[in-house]
XYZ file of N, CA and C in Angstrom:
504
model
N 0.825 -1.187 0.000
C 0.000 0.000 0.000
C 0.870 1.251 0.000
N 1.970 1.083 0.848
C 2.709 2.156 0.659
C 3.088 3.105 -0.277
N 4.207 2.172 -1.024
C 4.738 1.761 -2.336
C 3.189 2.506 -3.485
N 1.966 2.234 -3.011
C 0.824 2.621 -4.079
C 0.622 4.236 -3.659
N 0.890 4.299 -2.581
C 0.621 5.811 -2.169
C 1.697 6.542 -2.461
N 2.512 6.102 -2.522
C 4.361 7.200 -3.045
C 3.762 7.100 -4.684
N 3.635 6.392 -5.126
C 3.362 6.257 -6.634
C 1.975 6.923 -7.136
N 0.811 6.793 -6.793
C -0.213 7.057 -7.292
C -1.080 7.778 -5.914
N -0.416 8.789 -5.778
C -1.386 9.429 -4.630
C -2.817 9.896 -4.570
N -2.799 10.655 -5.726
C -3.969 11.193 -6.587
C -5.334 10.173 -7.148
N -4.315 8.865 -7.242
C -5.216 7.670 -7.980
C -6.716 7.060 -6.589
N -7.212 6.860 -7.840
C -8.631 6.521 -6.583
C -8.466 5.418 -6.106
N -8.746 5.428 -4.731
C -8.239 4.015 -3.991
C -9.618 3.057 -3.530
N -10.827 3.989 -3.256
C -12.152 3.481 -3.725
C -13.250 4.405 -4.169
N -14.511 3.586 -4.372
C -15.489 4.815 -4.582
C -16.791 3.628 -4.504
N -17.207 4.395 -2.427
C -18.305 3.337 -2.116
C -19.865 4.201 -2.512
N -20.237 3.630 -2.705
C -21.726 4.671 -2.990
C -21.957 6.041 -3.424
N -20.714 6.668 -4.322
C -20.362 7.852 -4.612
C -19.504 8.598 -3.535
N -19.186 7.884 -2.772
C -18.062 8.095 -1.356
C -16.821 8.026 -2.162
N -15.987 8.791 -2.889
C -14.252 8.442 -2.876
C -13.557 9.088 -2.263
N -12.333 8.238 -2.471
C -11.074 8.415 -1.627
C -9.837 8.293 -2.055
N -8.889 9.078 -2.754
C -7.691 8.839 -3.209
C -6.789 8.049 -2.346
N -5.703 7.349 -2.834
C -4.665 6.502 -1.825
C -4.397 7.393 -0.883
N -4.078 8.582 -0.826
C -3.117 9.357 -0.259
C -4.438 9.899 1.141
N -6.001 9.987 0.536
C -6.296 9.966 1.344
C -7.059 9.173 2.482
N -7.013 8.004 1.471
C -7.227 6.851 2.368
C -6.366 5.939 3.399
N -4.831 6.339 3.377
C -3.828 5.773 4.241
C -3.514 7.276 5.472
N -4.736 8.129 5.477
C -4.862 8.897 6.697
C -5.267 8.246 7.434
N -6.452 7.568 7.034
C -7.448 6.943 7.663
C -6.653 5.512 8.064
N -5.892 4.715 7.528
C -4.852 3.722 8.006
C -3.983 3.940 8.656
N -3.532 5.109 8.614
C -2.379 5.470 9.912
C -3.656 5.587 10.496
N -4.623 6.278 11.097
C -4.639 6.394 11.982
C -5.427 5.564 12.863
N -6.089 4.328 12.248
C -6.711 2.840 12.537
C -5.210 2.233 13.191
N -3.631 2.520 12.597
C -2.456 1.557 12.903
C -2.040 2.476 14.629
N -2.097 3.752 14.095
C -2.211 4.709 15.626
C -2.948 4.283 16.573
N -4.138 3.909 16.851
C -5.008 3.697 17.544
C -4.818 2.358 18.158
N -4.894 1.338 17.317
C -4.397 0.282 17.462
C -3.052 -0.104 18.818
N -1.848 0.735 18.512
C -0.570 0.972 19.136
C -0.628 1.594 20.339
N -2.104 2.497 20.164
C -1.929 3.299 21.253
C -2.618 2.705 22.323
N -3.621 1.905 21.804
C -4.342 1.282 23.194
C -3.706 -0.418 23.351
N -2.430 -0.517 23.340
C -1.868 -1.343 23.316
C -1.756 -3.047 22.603
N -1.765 -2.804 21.768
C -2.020 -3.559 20.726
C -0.741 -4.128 20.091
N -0.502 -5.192 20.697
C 1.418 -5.273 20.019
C 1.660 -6.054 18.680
N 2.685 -5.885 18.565
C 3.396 -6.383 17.109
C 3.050 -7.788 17.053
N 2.505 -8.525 16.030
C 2.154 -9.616 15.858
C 0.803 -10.456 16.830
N 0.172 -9.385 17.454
C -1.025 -10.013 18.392
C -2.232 -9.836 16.891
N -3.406 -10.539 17.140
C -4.615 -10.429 16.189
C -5.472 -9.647 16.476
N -6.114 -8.575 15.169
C -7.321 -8.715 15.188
C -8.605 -9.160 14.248
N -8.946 -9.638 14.703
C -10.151 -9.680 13.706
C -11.062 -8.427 12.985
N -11.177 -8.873 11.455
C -12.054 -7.919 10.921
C -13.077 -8.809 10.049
N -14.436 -8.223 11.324
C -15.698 -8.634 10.646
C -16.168 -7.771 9.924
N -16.395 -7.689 8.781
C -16.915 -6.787 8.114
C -17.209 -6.975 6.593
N -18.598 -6.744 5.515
C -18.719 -7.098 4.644
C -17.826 -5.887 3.751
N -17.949 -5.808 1.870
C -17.519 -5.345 1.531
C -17.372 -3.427 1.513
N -16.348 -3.178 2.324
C -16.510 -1.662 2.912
C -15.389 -1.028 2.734
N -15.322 0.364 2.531
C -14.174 1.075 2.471
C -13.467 0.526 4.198
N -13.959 0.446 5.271
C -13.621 0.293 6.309
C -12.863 -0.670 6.621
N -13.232 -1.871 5.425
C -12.621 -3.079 5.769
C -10.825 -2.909 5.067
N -10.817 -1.960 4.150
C -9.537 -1.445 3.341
C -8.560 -0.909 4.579
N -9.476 -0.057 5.240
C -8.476 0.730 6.281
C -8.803 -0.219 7.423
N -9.178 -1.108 8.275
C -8.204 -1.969 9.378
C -8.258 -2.841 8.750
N -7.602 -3.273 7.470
C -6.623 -4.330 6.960
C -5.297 -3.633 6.946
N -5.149 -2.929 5.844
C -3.759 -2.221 5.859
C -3.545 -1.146 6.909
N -4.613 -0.945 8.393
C -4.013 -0.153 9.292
C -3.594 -1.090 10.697
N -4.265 -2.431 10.437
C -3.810 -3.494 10.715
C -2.580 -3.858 10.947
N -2.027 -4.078 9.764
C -0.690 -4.571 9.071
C 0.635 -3.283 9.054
N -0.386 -2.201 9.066
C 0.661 -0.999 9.236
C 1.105 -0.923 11.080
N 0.278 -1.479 11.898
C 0.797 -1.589 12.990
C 1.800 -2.864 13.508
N 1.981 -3.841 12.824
C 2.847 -4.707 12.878
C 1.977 -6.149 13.131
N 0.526 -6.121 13.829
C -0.228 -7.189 13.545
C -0.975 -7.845 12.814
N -1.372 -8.692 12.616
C -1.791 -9.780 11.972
C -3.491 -10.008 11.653
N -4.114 -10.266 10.817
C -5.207 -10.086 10.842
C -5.990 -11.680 10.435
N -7.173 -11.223 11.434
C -8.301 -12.469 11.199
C -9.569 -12.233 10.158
N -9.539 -12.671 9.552
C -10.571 -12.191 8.293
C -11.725 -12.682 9.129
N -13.084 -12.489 9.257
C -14.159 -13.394 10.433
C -15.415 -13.362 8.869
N -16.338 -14.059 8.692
C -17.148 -13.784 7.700
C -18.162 -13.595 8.643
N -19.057 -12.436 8.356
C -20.290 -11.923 8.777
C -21.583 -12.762 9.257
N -21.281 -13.513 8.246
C -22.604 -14.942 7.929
C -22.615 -15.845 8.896
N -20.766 -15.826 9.997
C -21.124 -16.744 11.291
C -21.967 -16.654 12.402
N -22.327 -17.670 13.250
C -23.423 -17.505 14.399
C -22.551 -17.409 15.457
N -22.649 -16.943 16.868
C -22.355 -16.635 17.845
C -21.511 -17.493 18.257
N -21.558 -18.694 18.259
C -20.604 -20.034 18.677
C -19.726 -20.141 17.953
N -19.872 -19.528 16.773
C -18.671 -19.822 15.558
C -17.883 -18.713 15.599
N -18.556 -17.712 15.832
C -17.916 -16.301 16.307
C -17.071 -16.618 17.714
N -17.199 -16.832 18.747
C -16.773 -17.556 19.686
C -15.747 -18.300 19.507
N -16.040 -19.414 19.159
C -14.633 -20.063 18.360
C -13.242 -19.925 17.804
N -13.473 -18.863 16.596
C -12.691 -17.975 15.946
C -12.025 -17.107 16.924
N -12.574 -15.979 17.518
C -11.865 -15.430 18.464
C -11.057 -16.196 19.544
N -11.512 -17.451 20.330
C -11.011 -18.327 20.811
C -9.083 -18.837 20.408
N -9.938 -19.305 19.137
C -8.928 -20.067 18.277
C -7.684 -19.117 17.811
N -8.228 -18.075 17.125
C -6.977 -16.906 16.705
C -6.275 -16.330 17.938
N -6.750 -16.114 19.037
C -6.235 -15.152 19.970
C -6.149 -13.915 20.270
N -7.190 -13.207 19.022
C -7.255 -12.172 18.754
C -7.463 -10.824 19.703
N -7.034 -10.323 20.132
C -7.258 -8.795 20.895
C -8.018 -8.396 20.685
N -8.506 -7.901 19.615
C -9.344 -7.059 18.844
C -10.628 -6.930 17.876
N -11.326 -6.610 17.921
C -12.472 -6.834 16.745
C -12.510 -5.743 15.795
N -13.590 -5.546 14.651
C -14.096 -4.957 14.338
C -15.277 -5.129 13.441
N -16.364 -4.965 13.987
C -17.488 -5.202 12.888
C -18.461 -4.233 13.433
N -19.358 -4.387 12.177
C -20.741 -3.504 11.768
C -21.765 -3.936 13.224
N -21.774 -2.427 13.663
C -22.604 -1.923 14.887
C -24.156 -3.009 14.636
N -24.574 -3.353 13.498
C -25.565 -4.037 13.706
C -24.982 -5.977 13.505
N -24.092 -6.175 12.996
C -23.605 -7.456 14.023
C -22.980 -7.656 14.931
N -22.352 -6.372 15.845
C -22.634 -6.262 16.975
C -23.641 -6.945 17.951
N -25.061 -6.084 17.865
C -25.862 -5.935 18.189
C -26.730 -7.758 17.632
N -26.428 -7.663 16.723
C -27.050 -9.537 16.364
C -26.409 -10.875 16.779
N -24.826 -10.472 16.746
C -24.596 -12.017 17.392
C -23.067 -11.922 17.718
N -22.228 -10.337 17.169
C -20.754 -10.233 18.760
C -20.995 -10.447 19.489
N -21.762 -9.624 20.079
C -22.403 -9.684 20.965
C -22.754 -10.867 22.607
N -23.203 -11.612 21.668
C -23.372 -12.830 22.332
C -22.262 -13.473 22.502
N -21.793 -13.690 21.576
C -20.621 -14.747 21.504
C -19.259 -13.877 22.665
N -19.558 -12.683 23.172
C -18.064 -12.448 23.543
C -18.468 -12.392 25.215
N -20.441 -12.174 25.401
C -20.651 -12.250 26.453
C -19.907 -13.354 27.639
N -19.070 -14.150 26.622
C -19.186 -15.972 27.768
C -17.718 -14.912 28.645
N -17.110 -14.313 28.023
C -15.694 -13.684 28.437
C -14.787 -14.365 28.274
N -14.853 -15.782 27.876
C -13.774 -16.706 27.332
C -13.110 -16.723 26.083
N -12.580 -15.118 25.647
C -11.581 -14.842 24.831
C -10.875 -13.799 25.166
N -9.784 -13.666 24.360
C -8.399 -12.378 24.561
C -8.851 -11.647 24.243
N -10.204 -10.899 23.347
C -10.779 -9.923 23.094
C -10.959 -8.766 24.380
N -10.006 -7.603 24.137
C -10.076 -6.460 25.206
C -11.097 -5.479 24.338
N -10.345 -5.113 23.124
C -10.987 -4.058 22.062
C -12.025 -4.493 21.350
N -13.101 -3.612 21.475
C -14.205 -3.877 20.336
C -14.852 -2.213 19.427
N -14.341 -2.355 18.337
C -14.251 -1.261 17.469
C -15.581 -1.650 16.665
N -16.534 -0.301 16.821
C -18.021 -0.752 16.038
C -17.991 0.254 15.286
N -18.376 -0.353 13.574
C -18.747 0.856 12.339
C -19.991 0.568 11.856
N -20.028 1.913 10.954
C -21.865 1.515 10.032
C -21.370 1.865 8.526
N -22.288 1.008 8.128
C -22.397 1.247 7.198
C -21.616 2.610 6.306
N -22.476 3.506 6.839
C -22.295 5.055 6.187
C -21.351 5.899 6.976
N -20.614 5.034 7.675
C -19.778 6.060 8.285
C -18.021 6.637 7.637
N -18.118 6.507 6.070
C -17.694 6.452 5.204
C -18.190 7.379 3.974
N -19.446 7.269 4.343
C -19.903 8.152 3.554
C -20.168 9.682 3.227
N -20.216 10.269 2.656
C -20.010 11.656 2.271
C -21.498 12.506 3.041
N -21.962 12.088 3.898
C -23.096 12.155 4.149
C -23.148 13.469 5.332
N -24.543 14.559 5.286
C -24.093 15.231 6.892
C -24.757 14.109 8.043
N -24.248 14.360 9.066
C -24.951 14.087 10.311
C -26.525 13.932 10.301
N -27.432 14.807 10.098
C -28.304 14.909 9.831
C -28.920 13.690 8.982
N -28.245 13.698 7.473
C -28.770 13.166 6.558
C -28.449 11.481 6.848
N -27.285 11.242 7.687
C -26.759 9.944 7.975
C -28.513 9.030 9.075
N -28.408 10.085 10.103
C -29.642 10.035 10.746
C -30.886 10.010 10.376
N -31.515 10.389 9.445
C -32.609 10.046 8.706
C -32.717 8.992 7.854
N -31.194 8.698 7.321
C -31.528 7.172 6.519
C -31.948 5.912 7.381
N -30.524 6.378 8.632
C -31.102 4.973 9.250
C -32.145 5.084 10.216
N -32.782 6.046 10.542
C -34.441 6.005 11.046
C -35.607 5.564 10.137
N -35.177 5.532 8.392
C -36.086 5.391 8.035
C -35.624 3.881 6.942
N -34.895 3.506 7.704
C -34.166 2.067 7.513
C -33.397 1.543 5.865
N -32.914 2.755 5.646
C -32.134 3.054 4.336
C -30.775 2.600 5.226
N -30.585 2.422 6.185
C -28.947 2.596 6.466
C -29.297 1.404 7.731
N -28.517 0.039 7.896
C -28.519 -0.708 8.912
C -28.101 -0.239 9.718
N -28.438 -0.008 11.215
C -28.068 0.172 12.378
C -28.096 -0.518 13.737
N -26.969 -0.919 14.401
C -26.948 -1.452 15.617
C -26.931 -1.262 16.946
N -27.199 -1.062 17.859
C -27.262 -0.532 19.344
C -26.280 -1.672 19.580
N -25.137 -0.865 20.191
C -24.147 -1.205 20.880
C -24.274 -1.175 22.831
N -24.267 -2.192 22.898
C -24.392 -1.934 24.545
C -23.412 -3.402 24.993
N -22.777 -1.905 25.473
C -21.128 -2.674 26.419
C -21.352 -3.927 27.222
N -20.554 -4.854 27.408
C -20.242 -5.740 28.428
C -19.058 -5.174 29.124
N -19.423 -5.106 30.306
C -18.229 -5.035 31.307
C -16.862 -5.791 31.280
N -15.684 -5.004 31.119
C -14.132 -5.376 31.006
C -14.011 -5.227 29.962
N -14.824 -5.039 28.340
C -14.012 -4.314 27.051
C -14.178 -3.183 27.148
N -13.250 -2.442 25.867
C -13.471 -1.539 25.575
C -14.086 -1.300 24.092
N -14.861 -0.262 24.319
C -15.681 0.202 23.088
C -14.981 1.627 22.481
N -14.919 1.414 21.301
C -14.783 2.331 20.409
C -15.459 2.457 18.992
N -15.923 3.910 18.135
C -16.066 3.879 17.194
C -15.339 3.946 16.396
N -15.408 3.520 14.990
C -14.921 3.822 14.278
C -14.171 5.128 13.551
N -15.691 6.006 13.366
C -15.488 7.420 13.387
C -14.602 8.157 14.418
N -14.616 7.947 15.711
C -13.860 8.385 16.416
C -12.486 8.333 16.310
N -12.029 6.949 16.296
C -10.768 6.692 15.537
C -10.202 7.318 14.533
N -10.891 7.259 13.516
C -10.374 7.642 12.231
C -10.679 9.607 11.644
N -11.055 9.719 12.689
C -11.736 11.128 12.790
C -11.803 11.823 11.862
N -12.559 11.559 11.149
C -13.386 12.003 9.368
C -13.412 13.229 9.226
């Protein structure tokens, strides 16, 4: 990715729903997913998992991932709570990240047992990528144009957004 951003800065690196993003300004958003990562202690070669379907989001904690020196768990969306469970189990992973409404459908569950290394849990939406105001983000998903999840903490992780992180 680097190497693509010294070379083609200008070049479009995606374009989600009329949302683009040149390389140059999409590895802001990867430093600062690899920042975040480092900063809440996240070491060189520990896992995280990234649940997430096809998203600009999933671009930036892969390569902000890998820009921090760890390793990543690909998780597919489509698993159930036990399988979710499992995976985190099995990888060792620190970290998550998936869509605030599988969160809310079946992380959720699966991390309730507390029988994984999971400290961090990083929740995104859909549109939080998108070119959208505040306002207008809020009316889609009230009027169920935009999936949304209620995030509600279990005691001993930590929660973070996405947006916050990557501070748009």
């Amino acid at each position: 990715m680097k190497r693509t951003v010294n070379k083609y800065p200008n070049s479009l690196c995606y374009d989600f729903q009329g949302s683009c993003a040149t390389f140059k300004e999409a590895e802001k958003y990867i430093n600062s997913f690899a920042n975040f990562l480092v900063e809440n202690g996240v070491k060189k070669g520990e896992r995280v998992v990234i649940n997430l379907p096809n998203l600009p989001q999933f671009i930036v904690a892969l390569f902000g991932t890998f820009y921090a020196g760890c390793a990543v768990s690909g998780m597919n969306f489509l698993l159930q709570p036990n399988e979710i469970r499992y995976q985190l189990k099995d990888s060792g992973a620190v970290a998550i990240i998936t869509l605030d409404s599988f969160y809310e459908e079946k992380v959720r569950e699966a991390l309730q047992t507390g029988d994984t290394d999971v400290n961090i849990v990083i929740t995104t939406n859909v549109a939080d990528l998108l070119d959208l105001e505040p306002a207008m983000k809020e009316q889609l998903i009230k009027i169920g144009k935009v999936p949304f999840g209620k995030v509600v903490p279990i005691n001993g992780l930590k929660y973070f957004t996405f947006t916050d992180i990557v501070k748009k």
